[in-house]
PDB file of C-alpha atoms in Angstrom:
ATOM      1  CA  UNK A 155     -25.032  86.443 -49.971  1.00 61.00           C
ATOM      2  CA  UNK A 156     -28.947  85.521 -49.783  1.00 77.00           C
ATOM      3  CA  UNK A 157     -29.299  85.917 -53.673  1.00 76.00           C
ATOM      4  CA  UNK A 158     -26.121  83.121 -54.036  1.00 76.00           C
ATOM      5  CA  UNK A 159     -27.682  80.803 -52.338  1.00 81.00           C
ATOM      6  CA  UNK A 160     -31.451  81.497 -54.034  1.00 84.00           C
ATOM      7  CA  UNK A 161     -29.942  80.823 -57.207  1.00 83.00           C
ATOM      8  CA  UNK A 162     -28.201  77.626 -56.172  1.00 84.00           C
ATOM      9  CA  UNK A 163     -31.575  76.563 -54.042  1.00 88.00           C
ATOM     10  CA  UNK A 164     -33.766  77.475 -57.581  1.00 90.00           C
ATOM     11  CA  UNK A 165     -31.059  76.097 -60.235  1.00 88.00           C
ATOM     12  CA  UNK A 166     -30.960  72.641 -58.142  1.00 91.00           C
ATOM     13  CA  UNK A 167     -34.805  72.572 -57.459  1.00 92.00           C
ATOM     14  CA  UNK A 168     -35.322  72.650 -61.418  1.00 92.00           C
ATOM     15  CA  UNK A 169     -32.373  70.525 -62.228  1.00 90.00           C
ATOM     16  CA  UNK A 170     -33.948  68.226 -60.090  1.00 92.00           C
ATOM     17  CA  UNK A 171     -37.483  68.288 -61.296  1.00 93.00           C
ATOM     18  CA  UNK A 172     -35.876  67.918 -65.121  1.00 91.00           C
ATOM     19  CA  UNK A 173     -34.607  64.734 -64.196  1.00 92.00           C
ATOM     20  CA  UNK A 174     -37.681  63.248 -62.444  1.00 93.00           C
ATOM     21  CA  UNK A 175     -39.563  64.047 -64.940  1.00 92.00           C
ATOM     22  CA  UNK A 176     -36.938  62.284 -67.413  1.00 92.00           C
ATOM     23  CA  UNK A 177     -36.832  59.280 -64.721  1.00 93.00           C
ATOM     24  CA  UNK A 178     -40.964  59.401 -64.712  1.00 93.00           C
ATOM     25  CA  UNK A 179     -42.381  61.043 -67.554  1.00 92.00           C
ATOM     26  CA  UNK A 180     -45.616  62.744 -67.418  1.00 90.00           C
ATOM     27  CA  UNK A 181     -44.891  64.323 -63.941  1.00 91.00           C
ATOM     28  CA  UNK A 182     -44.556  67.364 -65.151  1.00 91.00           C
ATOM     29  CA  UNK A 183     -47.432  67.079 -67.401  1.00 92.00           C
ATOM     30  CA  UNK A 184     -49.151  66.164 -64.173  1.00 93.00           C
ATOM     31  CA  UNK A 185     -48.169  68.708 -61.942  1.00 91.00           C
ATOM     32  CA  UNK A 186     -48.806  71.691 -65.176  1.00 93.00           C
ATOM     33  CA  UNK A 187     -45.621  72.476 -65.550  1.00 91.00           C
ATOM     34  CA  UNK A 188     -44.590  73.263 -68.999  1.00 92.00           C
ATOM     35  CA  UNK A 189     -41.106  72.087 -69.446  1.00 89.00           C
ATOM     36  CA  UNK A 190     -39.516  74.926 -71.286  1.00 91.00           C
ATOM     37  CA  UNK A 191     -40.231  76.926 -68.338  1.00 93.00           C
ATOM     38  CA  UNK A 192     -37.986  75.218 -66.362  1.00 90.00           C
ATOM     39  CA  UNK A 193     -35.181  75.431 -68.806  1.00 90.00           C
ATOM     40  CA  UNK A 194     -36.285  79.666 -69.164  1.00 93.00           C
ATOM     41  CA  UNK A 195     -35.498  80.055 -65.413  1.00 91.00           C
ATOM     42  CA  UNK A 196     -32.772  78.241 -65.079  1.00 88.00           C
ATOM     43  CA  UNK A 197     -31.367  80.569 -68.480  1.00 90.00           C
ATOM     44  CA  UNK A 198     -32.541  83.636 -66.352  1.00 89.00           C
ATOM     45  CA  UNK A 199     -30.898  82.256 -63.020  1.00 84.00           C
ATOM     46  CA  UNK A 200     -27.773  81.928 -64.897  1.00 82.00           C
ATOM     47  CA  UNK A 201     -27.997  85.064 -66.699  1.00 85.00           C
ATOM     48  CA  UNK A 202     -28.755  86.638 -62.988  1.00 80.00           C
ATOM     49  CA  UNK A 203     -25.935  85.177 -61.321  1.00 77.00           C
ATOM     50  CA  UNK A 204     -23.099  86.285 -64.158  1.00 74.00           C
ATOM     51  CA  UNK A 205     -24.391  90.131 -63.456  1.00 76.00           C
ATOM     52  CA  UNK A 206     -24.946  89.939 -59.521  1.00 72.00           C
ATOM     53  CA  UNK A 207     -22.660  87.676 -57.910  1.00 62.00           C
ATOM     54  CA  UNK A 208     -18.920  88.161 -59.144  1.00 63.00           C
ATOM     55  CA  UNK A 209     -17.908  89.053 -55.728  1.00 61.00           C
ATOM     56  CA  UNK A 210     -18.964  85.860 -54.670  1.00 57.00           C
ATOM     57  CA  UNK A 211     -17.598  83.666 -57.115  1.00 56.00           C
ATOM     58  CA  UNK A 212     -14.129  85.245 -56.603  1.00 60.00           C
ATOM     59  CA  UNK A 213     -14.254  84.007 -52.951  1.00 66.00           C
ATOM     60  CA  UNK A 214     -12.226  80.651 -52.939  1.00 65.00           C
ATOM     61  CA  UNK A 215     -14.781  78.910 -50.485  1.00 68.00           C
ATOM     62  CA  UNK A 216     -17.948  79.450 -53.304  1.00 71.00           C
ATOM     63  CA  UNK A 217     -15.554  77.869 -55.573  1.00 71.00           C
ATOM     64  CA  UNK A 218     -15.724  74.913 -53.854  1.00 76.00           C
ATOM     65  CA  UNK A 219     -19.441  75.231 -52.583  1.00 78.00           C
ATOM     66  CA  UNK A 220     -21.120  75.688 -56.147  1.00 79.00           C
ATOM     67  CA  UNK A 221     -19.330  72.903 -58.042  1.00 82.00           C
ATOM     68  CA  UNK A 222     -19.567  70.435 -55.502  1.00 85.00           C
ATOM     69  CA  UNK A 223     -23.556  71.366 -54.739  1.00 86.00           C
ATOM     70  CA  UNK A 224     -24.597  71.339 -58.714  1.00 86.00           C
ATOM     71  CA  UNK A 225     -23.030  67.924 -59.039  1.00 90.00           C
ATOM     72  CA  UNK A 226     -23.529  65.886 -55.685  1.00 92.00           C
ATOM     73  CA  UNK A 227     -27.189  66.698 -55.455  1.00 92.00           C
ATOM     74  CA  UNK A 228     -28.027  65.767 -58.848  1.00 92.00           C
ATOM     75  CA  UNK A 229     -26.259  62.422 -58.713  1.00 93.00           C
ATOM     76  CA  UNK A 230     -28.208  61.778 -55.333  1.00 94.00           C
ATOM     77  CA  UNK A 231     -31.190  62.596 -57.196  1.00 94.00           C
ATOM     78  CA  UNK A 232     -30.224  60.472 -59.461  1.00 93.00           C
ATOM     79  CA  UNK A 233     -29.226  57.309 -57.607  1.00 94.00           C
ATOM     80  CA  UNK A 234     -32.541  57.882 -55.406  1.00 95.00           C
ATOM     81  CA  UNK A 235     -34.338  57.764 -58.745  1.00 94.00           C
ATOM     82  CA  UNK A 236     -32.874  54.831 -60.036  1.00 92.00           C
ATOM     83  CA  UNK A 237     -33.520  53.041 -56.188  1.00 94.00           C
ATOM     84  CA  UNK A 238     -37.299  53.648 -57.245  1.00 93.00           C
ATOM     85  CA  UNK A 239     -37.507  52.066 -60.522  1.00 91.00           C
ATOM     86  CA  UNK A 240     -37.451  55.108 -62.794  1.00 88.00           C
ATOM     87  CA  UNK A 241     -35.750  54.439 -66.196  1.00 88.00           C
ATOM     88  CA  UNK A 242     -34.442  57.104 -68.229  1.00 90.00           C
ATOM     89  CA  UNK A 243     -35.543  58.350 -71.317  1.00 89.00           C
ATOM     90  CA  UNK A 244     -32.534  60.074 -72.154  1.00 82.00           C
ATOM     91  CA  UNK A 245     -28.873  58.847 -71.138  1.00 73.00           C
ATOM     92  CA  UNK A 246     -28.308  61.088 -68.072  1.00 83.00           C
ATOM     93  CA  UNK A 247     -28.491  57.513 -65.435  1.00 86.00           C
ATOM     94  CA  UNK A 248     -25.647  56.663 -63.143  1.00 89.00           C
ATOM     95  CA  UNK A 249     -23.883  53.987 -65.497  1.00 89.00           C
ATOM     96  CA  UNK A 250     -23.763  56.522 -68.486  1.00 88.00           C
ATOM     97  CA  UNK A 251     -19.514  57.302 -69.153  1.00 89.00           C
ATOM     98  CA  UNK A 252     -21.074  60.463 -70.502  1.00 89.00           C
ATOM     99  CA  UNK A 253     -22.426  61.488 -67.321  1.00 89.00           C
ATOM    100  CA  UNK A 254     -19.252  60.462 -65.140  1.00 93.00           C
ATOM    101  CA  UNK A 255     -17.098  62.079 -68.042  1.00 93.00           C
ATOM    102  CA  UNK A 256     -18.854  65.434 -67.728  1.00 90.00           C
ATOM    103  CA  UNK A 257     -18.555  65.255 -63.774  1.00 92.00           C
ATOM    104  CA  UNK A 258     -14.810  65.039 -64.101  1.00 93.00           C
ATOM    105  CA  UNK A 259     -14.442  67.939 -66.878  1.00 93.00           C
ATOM    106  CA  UNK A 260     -16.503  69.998 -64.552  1.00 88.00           C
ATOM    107  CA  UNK A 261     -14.420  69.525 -61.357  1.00 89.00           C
ATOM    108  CA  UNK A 262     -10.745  69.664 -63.498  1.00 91.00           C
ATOM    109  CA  UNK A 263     -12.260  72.675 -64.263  1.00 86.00           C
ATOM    110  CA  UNK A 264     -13.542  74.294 -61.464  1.00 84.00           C
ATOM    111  CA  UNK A 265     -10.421  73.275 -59.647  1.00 86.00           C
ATOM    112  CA  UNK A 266      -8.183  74.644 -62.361  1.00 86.00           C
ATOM    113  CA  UNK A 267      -9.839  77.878 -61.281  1.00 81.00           C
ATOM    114  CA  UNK A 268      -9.707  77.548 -57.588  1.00 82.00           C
ATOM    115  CA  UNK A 269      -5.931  77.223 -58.126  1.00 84.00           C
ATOM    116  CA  UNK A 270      -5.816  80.271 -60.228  1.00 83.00           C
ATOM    117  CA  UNK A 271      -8.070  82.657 -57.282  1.00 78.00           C
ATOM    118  CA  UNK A 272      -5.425  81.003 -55.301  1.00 80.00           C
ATOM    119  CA  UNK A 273      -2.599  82.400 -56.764  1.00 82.00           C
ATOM    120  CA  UNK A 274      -3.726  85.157 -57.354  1.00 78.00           C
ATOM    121  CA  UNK A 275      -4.501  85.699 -53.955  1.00 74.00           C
ATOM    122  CA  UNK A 276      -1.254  85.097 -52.694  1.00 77.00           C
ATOM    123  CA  UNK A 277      -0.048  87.168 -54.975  1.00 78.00           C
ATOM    124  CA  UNK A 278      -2.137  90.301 -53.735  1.00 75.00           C
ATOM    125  CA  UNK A 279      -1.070  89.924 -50.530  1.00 66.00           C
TER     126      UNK A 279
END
């Protein structure tokens, strides 16, 4: 249960810094931070989480919890961003269809799978 909520904490902390550092470039630069290592452990916090924590992701409350974590904090991020005066350098920013687009996909989806876990519990008992 501690390692699910490591990997969320770790995923969102360098989702997070990936789009400062898109909203203010050079802060990554400035803190030392090579990018690509960033995008290595969020591969290896992926990775981590498809081998360790299928129990977890079976349970119909973590269904809800990941999805809605992974997007709502990024868009605050986001919007608190944008409330500063960063400008992206890439399209990821609040008004991008793009962005909103991929929101929606990602809930239909995770929903679509929440209904199945909930079938499929009622079926089991």
């Amino acid at each position: 249960m501690k390692t699910y909520w490591l990997i969320i904490a770790i995923l969102l902390v360098n989702l997070c810094t990936l789009l400062v550092n898109d909203y203010f470039p050079g802060t990554l630069d400035a803190l030392g931070i090579p990018p690509w290592i960033l995008f290595a452990v969020i591969a290896l916090m992926v990775v981590l989480s498809a081998l360790t924590l299928k129990q977890q992701r079976e349970k119909k409350r973590y269904m809800i919890v990941f999805p809605l974590l992974m997007i709502v904090v990024p868009l605050i991020v986001l919007a608190v961003l944008t409330v500063l005066g960063g400008e992206p350098r890439n399209s990821i920013s609040l008004t991008s269809s793009t962005l909103w687009i991929g929101v929606a996909v990602t809930l239909w989806i995770f929903w679509l799978e929440y209904l199945r876990a909930s079938k499929k519990e009622a079926k089991e008992a």
